[in-house]
Amino acid sequence: MNKRLLLVITFFNAFIHFANAADITLYVIPKGKGNGTKQSPASLQQVISMLPQLKKENQKGSISIILKNGTYELSEPIRITPENGGSKDLKIIFKAEINARPIISGGKRITMTGDGILSADLSSLLKGKEGMLQDLYIDGKRAVRARRPNIGFLKFKKTSEKKTSDLPWHETTSVQYYEIPAETYTELKKLSPEKLKNVRFNVYHKWIVTSRNIDSLSTTSSGFYSTGQGLPPYNKIDETSLFFLENVANALDLKNEWVIDENNRVNYIPEDTGKKKVEAIVPVVEKLLLIEGDSENVVNNVFFQGISFCYANKPFTASKYGQAAAAVDAAIVLNDAENIRFENCSIMHTGQYAIWFKKNTKYCTMSKCYVNDLGAGGVRIGPMELPKDTLTLTSNINIENCIIHSGGKNYPHAVGVHITHSANNNIVHNDIADFGYTGISVGWVWGYAFSPSINNKVLYNHVHHIGWAILSDMAGIYTLGVSPGTEISHNVVHDVYSYGYGGWGLYTDEGSSSIRMENNLVYHTKTGGFHQHFGKNNIINNNIIAFSKKFLAQFTRAEDHQSFEFKHNILLADGERFLEGRWQQGIINIDSNCYWNSNNKKSLFMISSVKYGNKTNDTLSFKQWQQTSGKDKNSLFQNPGFKDPEKYDFTIHNPSVIQQIGFIPFDYNKAGVTGDKQWKKLAVLPENIIREFDKSVRETMLE
């Protein structure tokens, strides 16, 4: 009998066996060839292909696919559609077997061999793929693309740009010239034209990282040319911008570094230089999981439990301009889907974002998931374009009790959790750390135009070690646009440091309106625990803001409406200014706050900008501020009575002072992940990352 026919008959018998049960269980193993029973597991792809028929036979209950231990290597994404997904009455559950940790992988194993420098030919793996390999993993860790300088950054001596047309910057390309240090130019000059074009340069300018390849070197000066998308006039690349070069063939000089050449041959220096053979993983699949319905027939009721999704990316091509790495995709993407759950899963070793609840996606949950080692950010919620109607608005996405760490490996301007055009989402009890730009971002409309991003709740999160002092205009928690019902409360935000301006804890940016920020603890920031650029009727009450490098709170633009209420807050300084900006001129309800300087040195209370954009400032003491502004009349300049703020113990030791301003104590220890000790321990950022973060901040502060 034909083997294929025999397999069909076997599956048919399995259908008959399962059809009589309300709940069906199928078993899979990597490279399985059985019929899906426990004794004869099938492959994951085989079982997914069985789902449409099983759904017809069983319209209620559940179909559970039990993944046994092992690595399930993909050659293309897993696709869940209305045909093989669940329904209102039927759940499809992909679940790890007890004590198993199955890995769905978009990577392929390669072997590198050699003496000192190991190598492998990847031309067959990367055949037909446009662009350059971005990621290489050794023993589950991301290897480093060989770079110049090995540590830190360089600065340009001179930059210029010539547009290729008269169209607006975002609709045209431009030829850009970058003059670099002479010694770096000399290194590049040693490369052949083919190897030169394989060099990737990364420029950090304000809140963006531009990544491109080099076209050619200048023959008259120590510079190079690169053609790409025109740069916006408000975020040019200039002599203050940081940059470094990578995938430089003659920069391969440190352990765990690698380069790939124009022929797709990878060269690598192992950690143990005596090794003559090393196995590595190369991502060859861009997306691991696609859940896609349509507006009339959504994918429904699909659960993922205890599964790891790892190793996904596409080859590198020149990056497009965009805040929050908005042009970057994700390893898992959901469109037109409802009631999708990820529980106790991992998403790791991605080259882009981890997961995107994108278009018309509703009532989905990520719970107790570990998201780590990311090329871009962690979680995206909502599309980039305004939906045509609110019926197709992505909404009611819950991200709860998750650890979202260590992003921006390829795109440092990405965000830990990024909500764009989306409403009624809950970001609760997560630990978000080690990102180069912003921890949580909410809203995607600049100014006071209509925004559907309402009723978003950002509660009880621990957001920390953000910025790395490499980008500017960023924050621990950032908002945009009119957002009635949005609440940002009971969060702990700390260690937020920018390169230039704008390393804030809480940041209500352009048009942020009707947002409530209460019961947050914010400390250790560069330019303030709170900043409002411009907005309307925000409530900033009952927060603790402590210890910043420059100011504790900023306010930039005064308008002809009430910008915000600022009451019952405690601001604790260590010699820095308390307030900076348009606090005198703005329409704000500021009162019943407590200010205290723990540093015995006398310091001025405020730097008040006379006019928006004007560098001429007035400096005021606390009494002068009260007298000249008529504001903060019932506020105090007095020790609030924290137990041990130098050791970050902000519990109230003496409540008599705070009672005078109406401050209500809150338990900031409730922020962050919940559950067992092991899960909480995993949320602690490794010491080596904290040391490197602190080093990066110190070096920037010395400039």
PDB file of N, CA and C in Angstrom, residues 491-546:
ATOM      1  N   ASN A 491       3.342  52.727  39.763  1.00  0.00           N
ATOM      2  CA  ASN A 491       4.551  52.221  39.117  1.00  0.00           C
ATOM      3  C   ASN A 491       5.787  52.689  39.863  1.00  0.00           C
ATOM      4  N   VAL A 492       6.850  51.911  39.787  1.00  0.00           N
ATOM      5  CA  VAL A 492       8.166  52.330  40.273  1.00  0.00           C
ATOM      6  C   VAL A 492       9.066  52.473  39.044  1.00  0.00           C
ATOM      7  N   VAL A 493       9.579  53.682  38.859  1.00  0.00           N
ATOM      8  CA  VAL A 493      10.405  53.996  37.693  1.00  0.00           C
ATOM      9  C   VAL A 493      11.723  54.563  38.194  1.00  0.00           C
ATOM     10  N   HIS A 494      12.841  53.986  37.765  1.00  0.00           N
ATOM     11  CA  HIS A 494      14.127  54.505  38.222  1.00  0.00           C
ATOM     12  C   HIS A 494      15.242  54.178  37.245  1.00  0.00           C
ATOM     13  N   ASP A 495      16.328  54.909  37.394  1.00  0.00           N
ATOM     14  CA  ASP A 495      17.500  54.772  36.535  1.00  0.00           C
ATOM     15  C   ASP A 495      17.113  54.970  35.066  1.00  0.00           C
ATOM     16  N   VAL A 496      16.756  56.217  34.762  1.00  0.00           N
ATOM     17  CA  VAL A 496      16.385  56.610  33.397  1.00  0.00           C
ATOM     18  C   VAL A 496      17.333  57.732  32.990  1.00  0.00           C
ATOM     19  N   TYR A 497      18.235  57.444  32.062  1.00  0.00           N
ATOM     20  CA  TYR A 497      19.276  58.405  31.707  1.00  0.00           C
ATOM     21  C   TYR A 497      19.379  58.570  30.192  1.00  0.00           C
ATOM     22  N   SER A 498      19.318  59.813  29.768  1.00  0.00           N
ATOM     23  CA  SER A 498      19.432  60.150  28.353  1.00  0.00           C
ATOM     24  C   SER A 498      20.857  60.579  28.030  1.00  0.00           C
ATOM     25  N   TYR A 499      21.124  60.680  26.732  1.00  0.00           N
ATOM     26  CA  TYR A 499      22.414  61.201  26.264  1.00  0.00           C
ATOM     27  C   TYR A 499      22.443  62.717  26.385  1.00  0.00           C
ATOM     28  N   GLY A 500      21.459  63.387  25.775  1.00  0.00           N
ATOM     29  CA  GLY A 500      21.351  64.837  25.865  1.00  0.00           C
ATOM     30  C   GLY A 500      20.182  65.203  26.751  1.00  0.00           C
ATOM     31  N   TYR A 501      19.251  65.956  26.185  1.00  0.00           N
ATOM     32  CA  TYR A 501      18.074  66.362  26.950  1.00  0.00           C
ATOM     33  C   TYR A 501      17.103  65.178  27.068  1.00  0.00           C
ATOM     34  N   GLY A 502      16.236  65.271  28.040  1.00  0.00           N
ATOM     35  CA  GLY A 502      15.093  64.377  28.091  1.00  0.00           C
ATOM     36  C   GLY A 502      15.327  62.973  28.571  1.00  0.00           C
ATOM     37  N   GLY A 503      15.807  62.806  29.784  1.00  0.00           N
ATOM     38  CA  GLY A 503      15.787  61.504  30.434  1.00  0.00           C
ATOM     39  C   GLY A 503      14.832  61.613  31.601  1.00  0.00           C
ATOM     40  N   TRP A 504      13.548  61.395  31.352  1.00  0.00           N
ATOM     41  CA  TRP A 504      12.508  61.610  32.356  1.00  0.00           C
ATOM     42  C   TRP A 504      11.920  60.288  32.845  1.00  0.00           C
ATOM     43  N   GLY A 505      11.337  60.338  34.021  1.00  0.00           N
ATOM     44  CA  GLY A 505      10.642  59.171  34.534  1.00  0.00           C
ATOM     45  C   GLY A 505       9.265  59.045  33.915  1.00  0.00           C
ATOM     46  N   LEU A 506       8.432  60.088  34.083  1.00  0.00           N
ATOM     47  CA  LEU A 506       7.090  60.159  33.515  1.00  0.00           C
ATOM     48  C   LEU A 506       7.061  61.346  32.562  1.00  0.00           C
ATOM     49  N   TYR A 507       6.575  61.145  31.336  1.00  0.00           N
ATOM     50  CA  TYR A 507       6.702  62.168  30.300  1.00  0.00           C
ATOM     51  C   TYR A 507       5.400  62.270  29.519  1.00  0.00           C
ATOM     52  N   THR A 508       4.647  63.358  29.757  1.00  0.00           N
ATOM     53  CA  THR A 508       3.462  63.643  28.951  1.00  0.00           C
ATOM     54  C   THR A 508       3.890  64.547  27.805  1.00  0.00           C
ATOM     55  N   ASP A 509       4.068  63.936  26.641  1.00  0.00           N
ATOM     56  CA  ASP A 509       4.562  64.662  25.471  1.00  0.00           C
ATOM     57  C   ASP A 509       3.392  65.273  24.693  1.00  0.00           C
ATOM     58  N   GLU A 510       3.631  65.644  23.480  1.00  0.00           N
ATOM     59  CA  GLU A 510       2.774  66.506  22.675  1.00  0.00           C
ATOM     60  C   GLU A 510       1.293  66.108  22.704  1.00  0.00           C
ATOM     61  N   GLY A 511       0.486  67.002  23.276  1.00  0.00           N
ATOM     62  CA  GLY A 511      -0.955  66.813  23.293  1.00  0.00           C
ATOM     63  C   GLY A 511      -1.470  65.852  24.339  1.00  0.00           C
ATOM     64  N   SER A 512      -0.609  65.281  25.148  1.00  0.00           N
ATOM     65  CA  SER A 512      -1.067  64.354  26.192  1.00  0.00           C
ATOM     66  C   SER A 512      -2.116  65.041  27.061  1.00  0.00           C
ATOM     67  N   SER A 513      -3.302  64.478  27.121  1.00  0.00           N
ATOM     68  CA  SER A 513      -4.409  65.138  27.805  1.00  0.00           C
ATOM     69  C   SER A 513      -5.279  64.142  28.547  1.00  0.00           C
ATOM     70  N   SER A 514      -5.834  64.609  29.664  1.00  0.00           N
ATOM     71  CA  SER A 514      -6.774  63.834  30.479  1.00  0.00           C
ATOM     72  C   SER A 514      -6.177  62.514  30.954  1.00  0.00           C
ATOM     73  N   ILE A 515      -4.901  62.581  31.325  1.00  0.00           N
ATOM     74  CA  ILE A 515      -4.181  61.409  31.827  1.00  0.00           C
ATOM     75  C   ILE A 515      -3.956  61.574  33.323  1.00  0.00           C
ATOM     76  N   ARG A 516      -4.150  60.511  34.048  1.00  0.00           N
ATOM     77  CA  ARG A 516      -3.968  60.545  35.505  1.00  0.00           C
ATOM     78  C   ARG A 516      -2.696  59.783  35.872  1.00  0.00           C
ATOM     79  N   MET A 517      -1.787  60.468  36.592  1.00  0.00           N
ATOM     80  CA  MET A 517      -0.555  59.845  37.079  1.00  0.00           C
ATOM     81  C   MET A 517      -0.520  60.006  38.595  1.00  0.00           C
ATOM     82  N   GLU A 518      -0.746  58.917  39.311  1.00  0.00           N
ATOM     83  CA  GLU A 518      -0.827  58.974  40.760  1.00  0.00           C
ATOM     84  C   GLU A 518      -0.091  57.799  41.388  1.00  0.00           C
ATOM     85  N   ASN A 519       0.409  58.033  42.603  1.00  0.00           N
ATOM     86  CA  ASN A 519       1.004  56.963  43.416  1.00  0.00           C
ATOM     87  C   ASN A 519       2.162  56.260  42.717  1.00  0.00           C
ATOM     88  N   ASN A 520       2.959  57.037  41.998  1.00  0.00           N
ATOM     89  CA  ASN A 520       4.167  56.510  41.371  1.00  0.00           C
ATOM     90  C   ASN A 520       5.390  56.919  42.174  1.00  0.00           C
ATOM     91  N   LEU A 521       6.373  56.048  42.240  1.00  0.00           N
ATOM     92  CA  LEU A 521       7.678  56.365  42.806  1.00  0.00           C
ATOM     93  C   LEU A 521       8.669  56.463  41.655  1.00  0.00           C
ATOM     94  N   VAL A 522       9.320  57.634  41.537  1.00  0.00           N
ATOM     95  CA  VAL A 522      10.277  57.859  40.454  1.00  0.00           C
ATOM     96  C   VAL A 522      11.563  58.400  41.059  1.00  0.00           C
ATOM     97  N   TYR A 523      12.688  57.770  40.750  1.00  0.00           N
ATOM     98  CA  TYR A 523      13.962  58.282  41.254  1.00  0.00           C
ATOM     99  C   TYR A 523      15.093  57.922  40.301  1.00  0.00           C
ATOM    100  N   HIS A 524      16.180  58.621  40.474  1.00  0.00           N
ATOM    101  CA  HIS A 524      17.381  58.437  39.652  1.00  0.00           C
ATOM    102  C   HIS A 524      17.073  58.619  38.156  1.00  0.00           C
ATOM    103  N   THR A 525      16.815  59.864  37.783  1.00  0.00           N
ATOM    104  CA  THR A 525      16.633  60.214  36.377  1.00  0.00           C
ATOM    105  C   THR A 525      17.642  61.301  36.027  1.00  0.00           C
ATOM    106  N   LYS A 526      17.754  61.601  34.741  1.00  0.00           N
ATOM    107  CA  LYS A 526      18.700  62.650  34.350  1.00  0.00           C
ATOM    108  C   LYS A 526      18.066  64.031  34.401  1.00  0.00           C
ATOM    109  N   THR A 527      16.932  64.209  33.702  1.00  0.00           N
ATOM    110  CA  THR A 527      16.369  65.558  33.614  1.00  0.00           C
ATOM    111  C   THR A 527      14.986  65.669  34.232  1.00  0.00           C
ATOM    112  N   GLY A 528      14.641  64.751  35.128  1.00  0.00           N
ATOM    113  CA  GLY A 528      13.414  64.936  35.877  1.00  0.00           C
ATOM    114  C   GLY A 528      12.573  63.693  36.027  1.00  0.00           C
ATOM    115  N   GLY A 529      11.945  63.590  37.180  1.00  0.00           N
ATOM    116  CA  GLY A 529      11.010  62.497  37.396  1.00  0.00           C
ATOM    117  C   GLY A 529       9.726  62.689  36.624  1.00  0.00           C
ATOM    118  N   PHE A 530       9.384  63.960  36.338  1.00  0.00           N
ATOM    119  CA  PHE A 530       8.188  64.274  35.544  1.00  0.00           C
ATOM    120  C   PHE A 530       8.498  65.406  34.592  1.00  0.00           C
ATOM    121  N   HIS A 531       7.942  65.318  33.369  1.00  0.00           N
ATOM    122  CA  HIS A 531       8.017  66.417  32.410  1.00  0.00           C
ATOM    123  C   HIS A 531       6.756  66.438  31.577  1.00  0.00           C
ATOM    124  N   GLN A 532       6.168  67.637  31.434  1.00  0.00           N
ATOM    125  CA  GLN A 532       5.107  67.822  30.451  1.00  0.00           C
ATOM    126  C   GLN A 532       5.590  68.783  29.387  1.00  0.00           C
ATOM    127  N   HIS A 533       5.575  68.301  28.137  1.00  0.00           N
ATOM    128  CA  HIS A 533       5.875  69.164  26.999  1.00  0.00           C
ATOM    129  C   HIS A 533       4.686  70.092  26.786  1.00  0.00           C
ATOM    130  N   PHE A 534       3.571  69.558  26.279  1.00  0.00           N
ATOM    131  CA  PHE A 534       2.325  70.301  26.318  1.00  0.00           C
ATOM    132  C   PHE A 534       1.164  69.329  26.311  1.00  0.00           C
ATOM    133  N   GLY A 535       0.065  69.772  26.912  1.00  0.00           N
ATOM    134  CA  GLY A 535      -1.099  68.924  27.043  1.00  0.00           C
ATOM    135  C   GLY A 535      -2.189  69.649  27.807  1.00  0.00           C
ATOM    136  N   LYS A 536      -3.229  68.923  28.186  1.00  0.00           N
ATOM    137  CA  LYS A 536      -4.399  69.553  28.792  1.00  0.00           C
ATOM    138  C   LYS A 536      -4.977  68.654  29.887  1.00  0.00           C
ATOM    139  N   ASN A 537      -5.223  69.257  31.032  1.00  0.00           N
ATOM    140  CA  ASN A 537      -5.995  68.624  32.111  1.00  0.00           C
ATOM    141  C   ASN A 537      -5.454  67.275  32.566  1.00  0.00           C
ATOM    142  N   ASN A 538      -4.152  67.164  32.680  1.00  0.00           N
ATOM    143  CA  ASN A 538      -3.561  65.970  33.268  1.00  0.00           C
ATOM    144  C   ASN A 538      -3.523  66.110  34.783  1.00  0.00           C
ATOM    145  N   ILE A 539      -3.566  64.995  35.473  1.00  0.00           N
ATOM    146  CA  ILE A 539      -3.558  64.960  36.934  1.00  0.00           C
ATOM    147  C   ILE A 539      -2.264  64.277  37.372  1.00  0.00           C
ATOM    148  N   ILE A 540      -1.395  65.032  38.054  1.00  0.00           N
ATOM    149  CA  ILE A 540      -0.119  64.489  38.537  1.00  0.00           C
ATOM    150  C   ILE A 540      -0.122  64.632  40.053  1.00  0.00           C
ATOM    151  N   ASN A 541      -0.668  63.669  40.733  1.00  0.00           N
ATOM    152  CA  ASN A 541      -0.911  63.798  42.174  1.00  0.00           C
ATOM    153  C   ASN A 541      -0.355  62.612  42.951  1.00  0.00           C
ATOM    154  N   ASN A 542       0.062  62.903  44.196  1.00  0.00           N
ATOM    155  CA  ASN A 542       0.419  61.882  45.184  1.00  0.00           C
ATOM    156  C   ASN A 542       1.549  60.966  44.702  1.00  0.00           C
ATOM    157  N   ASN A 543       2.545  61.561  44.054  1.00  0.00           N
ATOM    158  CA  ASN A 543       3.718  60.827  43.604  1.00  0.00           C
ATOM    159  C   ASN A 543       4.936  61.183  44.445  1.00  0.00           C
ATOM    160  N   ILE A 544       5.901  60.292  44.486  1.00  0.00           N
ATOM    161  CA  ILE A 544       7.206  60.558  45.098  1.00  0.00           C
ATOM    162  C   ILE A 544       8.220  60.674  43.959  1.00  0.00           C
ATOM    163  N   ILE A 545       8.895  61.824  43.893  1.00  0.00           N
ATOM    164  CA  ILE A 545       9.893  62.071  42.851  1.00  0.00           C
ATOM    165  C   ILE A 545      11.198  62.440  43.544  1.00  0.00           C
ATOM    166  N   ALA A 546      12.258  61.689  43.296  1.00  0.00           N
ATOM    167  CA  ALA A 546      13.496  61.884  44.048  1.00  0.00           C
ATOM    168  C   ALA A 546      14.722  61.741  43.151  1.00  0.00           C
TER     169      ALA A 546
END
